[in-house]
Every structure is written in C-alpha cells, then in structure tokens.
Amino acid sequence: MARRPVAWVGAIVLLAEAVGIALLNWFLGLVVDKQRMSLAGLDPHAMTVSTWIGGALFGGYFLLCGLVLALTGARDRAPGRFGRLLLISCAVVHGVLGAFCVGLVGWPAFAFMMAVLGLIVLTLVAYEKQGREGGVPAAAAGPTPTTP
C-alpha cells in the first residue's frame, strides 16, 4: 500500500507550507512597517510585531504537523493520540483555508489546500485501517487463558 509515500509527501508539503506561511507573514509585516499602516488607530509597530508572531506560530504549527507526518512515514505506524488530534485539526484548518482561498486568492490555491487536506486525511485513514486489521499484538493483549 502507498501509505508511507503519502505520509512522506504530506510531510514535505506541510514543511514547505510552514516556511511559506512564515515568509509571507514576515513580508507582510515589513510592508506594514515600511508603509506605516494602521488599522483603527493601532500602532503600526504593534501590527508589524503581531504579524511576525502570528506567522511564527502558524508556521510552527504546520512544522509540527509535518513532523508528525514524517514520523508516521518513517515508523510506518499510526500516530499517537496527540499526533492524530494534531493532524485532524490540521485537516480542518486546511478545509477552512481552502474555503477562504476560493474567494480571496482563486481556484488554484483552493486546489492546493484540498490536495494537502487529501494527503492528511488519506494518511489518517490508511493508518487507521492498519490498526483495525492488525489488532492488538499478542504481548500487549495480556496472558492468554489456558485450558486444563
């Protein structure tokens, strides 16, 4: 099955997306700073710093999601509970971002967001199926009853 390559491709795409989001927010912060832009009387420097902090946090979030996918692909094992919740939240974020991308950026951005969403969901579903089929290992199931 192709679950390892899908997890690796998803990890690479999420890592590239993390860098892209961080660089985009850095650039937007520079634009706000150079133009001395203000929104409803807010300090332009505060807007610049908050843009940079938001970009770092959002980029870090995607970086962490990419690392979970990379570990999943490297180990060929389903992510743990925290990793699964992180990937589910990342899939939801990509769905919402895809909905916004249609109106703000266009259909190619929507297609990219849906492709990343598909990679995340396919990884989650492929490793979930493995967990159901494989069952619990004999050592983890505990002692087996013996009949006299």
GROMACS .gro file of C-alpha atoms in nm:
model
  148
    1MET     CA    1   0.000   0.000   0.000
    2ALA     CA    2   0.113   0.356  -0.058
    3ARG     CA    3   0.064   0.493   0.290
    4ARG     CA    4   0.434   0.560   0.359
    5PRO     CA    5   0.487   0.767   0.043
    6VAL     CA    6   0.164   0.958   0.109
    7ALA     CA    7   0.279   1.039   0.462
    8TRP     CA    8   0.621   1.150   0.333
    9VAL     CA    9   0.475   1.368   0.058
   10GLY     CA   10   0.233   1.520   0.309
   11ALA     CA   11   0.521   1.591   0.546
   12ILE     CA   12   0.726   1.759   0.274
   13VAL     CA   13   0.432   1.970   0.161
   14LEU     CA   14   0.348   2.076   0.518
   15LEU     CA   15   0.711   2.166   0.589
   16ALA     CA   16   0.724   2.376   0.271
   17GLU     CA   17   0.393   2.534   0.365
   18ALA     CA   18   0.527   2.619   0.711
   19VAL     CA   19   0.822   2.802   0.557
   20GLY     CA   20   0.593   2.974   0.306
   21ILE     CA   21   0.350   3.095   0.573
   22ALA     CA   22   0.634   3.225   0.790
   23LEU     CA   23   0.796   3.409   0.497
   24LEU     CA   24   0.462   3.553   0.382
   25ASN     CA   25   0.389   3.692   0.728
   26TRP     CA   26   0.743   3.829   0.755
   27PHE     CA   27   0.695   4.009   0.421
   28LEU     CA   28   0.352   4.141   0.523
   29GLY     CA   29   0.500   4.269   0.849
   30LEU     CA   30   0.769   4.453   0.654
   31VAL     CA   31   0.508   4.609   0.426
   32VAL     CA   32   0.303   4.728   0.721
   33ASP     CA   33   0.615   4.867   0.886
   34LYS     CA   34   0.750   5.049   0.577
   35GLN     CA   35   0.410   5.194   0.483
   36ARG     CA   36   0.328   5.294   0.841
   37MET     CA   37  -0.012   5.134   0.800
   38SER     CA   38  -0.262   5.144   1.081
   39LEU     CA   39  -0.596   4.978   1.137
   40ALA     CA   40  -0.844   5.167   1.354
   41GLY     CA   41  -0.566   5.367   1.519
   42LEU     CA   42  -0.346   5.072   1.617
   43ASP     CA   43   0.026   5.133   1.641
   44PRO     CA   44   0.198   5.025   1.315
   45HIS     CA   45   0.489   4.872   1.506
   46ALA     CA   46   0.249   4.663   1.715
   47MET     CA   47   0.081   4.541   1.396
   48THR     CA   48   0.420   4.450   1.248
   49VAL     CA   49   0.529   4.255   1.554
   50SER     CA   50   0.194   4.078   1.586
   51THR     CA   51   0.212   3.978   1.219
   52TRP     CA   52   0.557   3.830   1.275
   53ILE     CA   53   0.446   3.648   1.590
   54GLY     CA   54   0.137   3.513   1.414
   55GLY     CA   55   0.349   3.392   1.122
   56ALA     CA   56   0.592   3.221   1.357
   57LEU     CA   57   0.312   3.049   1.549
   58PHE     CA   58   0.125   2.941   1.236
   59GLY     CA   59   0.446   2.825   1.069
   60GLY     CA   60   0.543   2.636   1.384
   61TYR     CA   61   0.203   2.467   1.388
   62PHE     CA   62   0.245   2.348   1.029
   63LEU     CA   63   0.602   2.245   1.107
   64LEU     CA   64   0.483   2.032   1.398
   65CYS     CA   65   0.212   1.874   1.180
   66GLY     CA   66   0.473   1.800   0.913
   67LEU     CA   67   0.699   1.638   1.171
   68VAL     CA   68   0.414   1.415   1.289
   69LEU     CA   69   0.354   1.306   0.929
   70ALA     CA   70   0.729   1.247   0.879
   71LEU     CA   71   0.746   1.031   1.192
   72THR     CA   72   0.438   0.841   1.077
   73GLY     CA   73   0.601   0.772   0.742
   74ALA     CA   74   0.938   0.680   0.895
   75ARG     CA   75   0.794   0.441   1.152
   76ASP     CA   76   0.514   0.311   0.927
   77ARG     CA   77   0.291   0.323   1.232
   78ALA     CA   78  -0.019   0.526   1.311
   79PRO     CA   79   0.044   0.846   1.507
   80GLY     CA   80  -0.044   0.853   1.873
   81ARG     CA   81  -0.345   1.024   2.021
   82PHE     CA   82  -0.182   1.370   2.028
   83GLY     CA   83  -0.046   1.329   1.676
   84ARG     CA   84  -0.383   1.213   1.546
   85LEU     CA   85  -0.560   1.510   1.707
   86LEU     CA   86  -0.297   1.745   1.566
   87LEU     CA   87  -0.342   1.604   1.215
   88ILE     CA   88  -0.721   1.620   1.241
   89SER     CA   89  -0.701   1.985   1.345
   90CYS     CA   90  -0.460   2.049   1.057
   91ALA     CA   91  -0.708   1.893   0.815
   92VAL     CA   92  -0.985   2.116   0.950
   93VAL     CA   93  -0.760   2.423   0.917
   94HIS     CA   94  -0.686   2.332   0.555
   95GLY     CA   95  -1.057   2.290   0.484
   96VAL     CA   96  -1.135   2.634   0.625
   97LEU     CA   97  -0.837   2.793   0.450
   98GLY     CA   98  -0.946   2.631   0.126
   99ALA     CA   99  -1.291   2.784   0.162
  100PHE     CA  100  -1.137   3.129   0.213
  101CYS     CA  101  -0.890   3.078  -0.072
  102VAL     CA  102  -1.165   3.042  -0.331
  103GLY     CA  103  -1.283   3.398  -0.283
  104LEU     CA  104  -0.959   3.568  -0.185
  105VAL     CA  105  -0.688   3.401  -0.393
  106GLY     CA  106  -0.858   3.182  -0.653
  107TRP     CA  107  -0.918   2.824  -0.758
  108PRO     CA  108  -0.553   2.714  -0.786
  109ALA     CA  109  -0.496   2.798  -0.418
  110PHE     CA  110  -0.817   2.612  -0.332
  111ALA     CA  111  -0.694   2.309  -0.526
  112PHE     CA  112  -0.362   2.317  -0.338
  113MET     CA  113  -0.536   2.336   0.000
  114MET     CA  114  -0.764   2.047  -0.092
  115ALA     CA  115  -0.466   1.841  -0.210
  116VAL     CA  116  -0.293   1.892   0.125
  117LEU     CA  117  -0.621   1.812   0.303
  118GLY     CA  118  -0.643   1.492   0.097
  119LEU     CA  119  -0.288   1.390   0.188
  120ILE     CA  120  -0.357   1.437   0.559
  121VAL     CA  121  -0.690   1.255   0.553
  122LEU     CA  122  -0.553   0.973   0.338
  123THR     CA  123  -0.268   0.922   0.584
  124LEU     CA  124  -0.508   0.918   0.880
  125VAL     CA  125  -0.746   0.674   0.711
  126ALA     CA  126  -0.473   0.442   0.581
  127TYR     CA  127  -0.312   0.403   0.920
  128GLU     CA  128  -0.649   0.367   1.093
  129LYS     CA  129  -0.730   0.071   0.870
  130GLN     CA  130  -0.394  -0.086   0.959
  131GLY     CA  131  -0.476  -0.054   1.329
  132ARG     CA  132  -0.812  -0.229   1.289
  133GLU     CA  133  -0.676  -0.510   1.073
  134GLY     CA  134  -0.364  -0.571   1.278
  135GLY     CA  135  -0.544  -0.581   1.609
  136VAL     CA  136  -0.357  -0.574   1.935
  137PRO     CA  137  -0.022  -0.754   1.944
  138ALA     CA  138  -0.022  -1.073   2.148
  139ALA     CA  139   0.228  -0.938   2.403
  140ALA     CA  140   0.012  -0.632   2.465
  141ALA     CA  141  -0.311  -0.831   2.492
  142GLY     CA  142  -0.201  -0.992   2.819
  143PRO     CA  143  -0.181  -1.354   2.921
  144THR     CA  144  -0.395  -1.599   2.735
  145PRO     CA  145  -0.612  -1.832   2.936
  146THR     CA  146  -0.506  -2.194   2.932
  147THR     CA  147  -0.738  -2.488   2.947
  148PRO     CA  148  -0.651  -2.786   3.166
   0.00000   0.00000   0.00000
